[in-house]
Amino acid sequence: MDNKAKLWYLENFNLFEGLDKSNMEKLNNITSMQEIQKAQPIYFAQDPSNSIFFLKRGRVKLTRTSPDGKEMIVALMNPGDVFGEMAVVDDSERNDYASTMNECLICAISKNDFRDFIEKNPSLNLKLTKLIGFKMRKYSERIEGLVFKDANQRVVSFLLNMADDQGNKIGDEIFVKPFLTHNDIASLTACSRQTVNAILTSLREEGLIDFDRRKLIIKNRSELLKISQ
């Protein structure tokens, strides 16, 4: 990818909004952009935390594995998201595993280069702190949901969060593309695949949602909110 194209992608991340042309050129010089095919690893658990990643295109999942070998999805990364950012403040090994869910375009920056860049651009430090705080709050809310909500509420809450984060409103409906497999939703909501399938089918029969392998349609958000609470 040529430098002009790479610079355009970097300029479209909110974290770098407000940087002048000179600093954007410096940032461009310390980053690498790479296209990665579907179902490929980006980093493994126990890898050194050497880089920060910016997702421009595609979807990435962060997973952890339990002692008995069961995989749990910790978070999904969508275009515009930053991941691996704890490398800036924590020198320990990675504790999750990042892999692509479809073809992705990813920008990577060495944590040492990024630390030096932040020192020269203090406004970025505040933005990064806010980003980490926001993610920690989201993780905390998710844990509370897993503890205090039943399976039906967890799945509905997840659908609403997807709609809020990635949905496009068309008339009274909200479209989310692409949708996830039932296995992925099960992992994210601590349910079995069969339970997820039953809940989604019931919601569709009630006219609250519609879905196929490619998309989710939220047809009645207000009723779903009542179920999720």
PDB file of C-alpha atoms in Angstrom, residues 159 173-176 179 200-201 203-220 224:
ATOM      1  CA  LEU A 159     -28.427  -7.653  19.896  1.00  0.00           C
ATOM      2  CA  GLU A 173     -35.833  -0.625  11.453  1.00  0.00           C
ATOM      3  CA  ILE A 174     -32.148  -0.992  12.286  1.00  0.00           C
ATOM      4  CA  PHE A 175     -29.939  -3.058   9.983  1.00  0.00           C
ATOM      5  CA  VAL A 176     -26.692  -4.657  11.196  1.00  0.00           C
ATOM      6  CA  PHE A 179     -24.405 -10.692  11.461  1.00  0.00           C
ATOM      7  CA  LEU A 200     -33.472 -15.787  18.071  1.00  0.00           C
ATOM      8  CA  THR A 201     -36.169 -17.947  16.489  1.00  0.00           C
ATOM      9  CA  LEU A 203     -37.847 -13.213  18.710  1.00  0.00           C
ATOM     10  CA  ARG A 204     -38.317 -13.558  14.959  1.00  0.00           C
ATOM     11  CA  GLU A 205     -41.669 -15.315  15.396  1.00  0.00           C
ATOM     12  CA  GLU A 206     -42.772 -12.456  17.655  1.00  0.00           C
ATOM     13  CA  GLY A 207     -41.876  -9.966  14.903  1.00  0.00           C
ATOM     14  CA  LEU A 208     -39.216  -8.219  16.997  1.00  0.00           C
ATOM     15  CA  ILE A 209     -36.246  -9.094  14.779  1.00  0.00           C
ATOM     16  CA  ASP A 210     -35.369 -10.760  11.503  1.00  0.00           C
ATOM     17  CA  PHE A 211     -32.045 -12.260  10.510  1.00  0.00           C
ATOM     18  CA  ASP A 212     -30.104 -14.464   8.147  1.00  0.00           C
ATOM     19  CA  ARG A 213     -26.414 -15.291   7.774  1.00  0.00           C
ATOM     20  CA  ARG A 214     -25.647 -11.864   6.371  1.00  0.00           C
ATOM     21  CA  LYS A 215     -27.687  -9.441   8.458  1.00  0.00           C
ATOM     22  CA  LEU A 216     -29.724  -8.695  11.561  1.00  0.00           C
ATOM     23  CA  ILE A 217     -32.797  -6.455  11.443  1.00  0.00           C
ATOM     24  CA  ILE A 218     -34.101  -4.880  14.643  1.00  0.00           C
ATOM     25  CA  LYS A 219     -37.813  -4.382  13.972  1.00  0.00           C
ATOM     26  CA  ASN A 220     -39.023  -3.283  17.426  1.00  0.00           C
ATOM     27  CA  LEU A 224     -36.489  -5.514  22.973  1.00  0.00           C
TER      28      LEU A 224
END
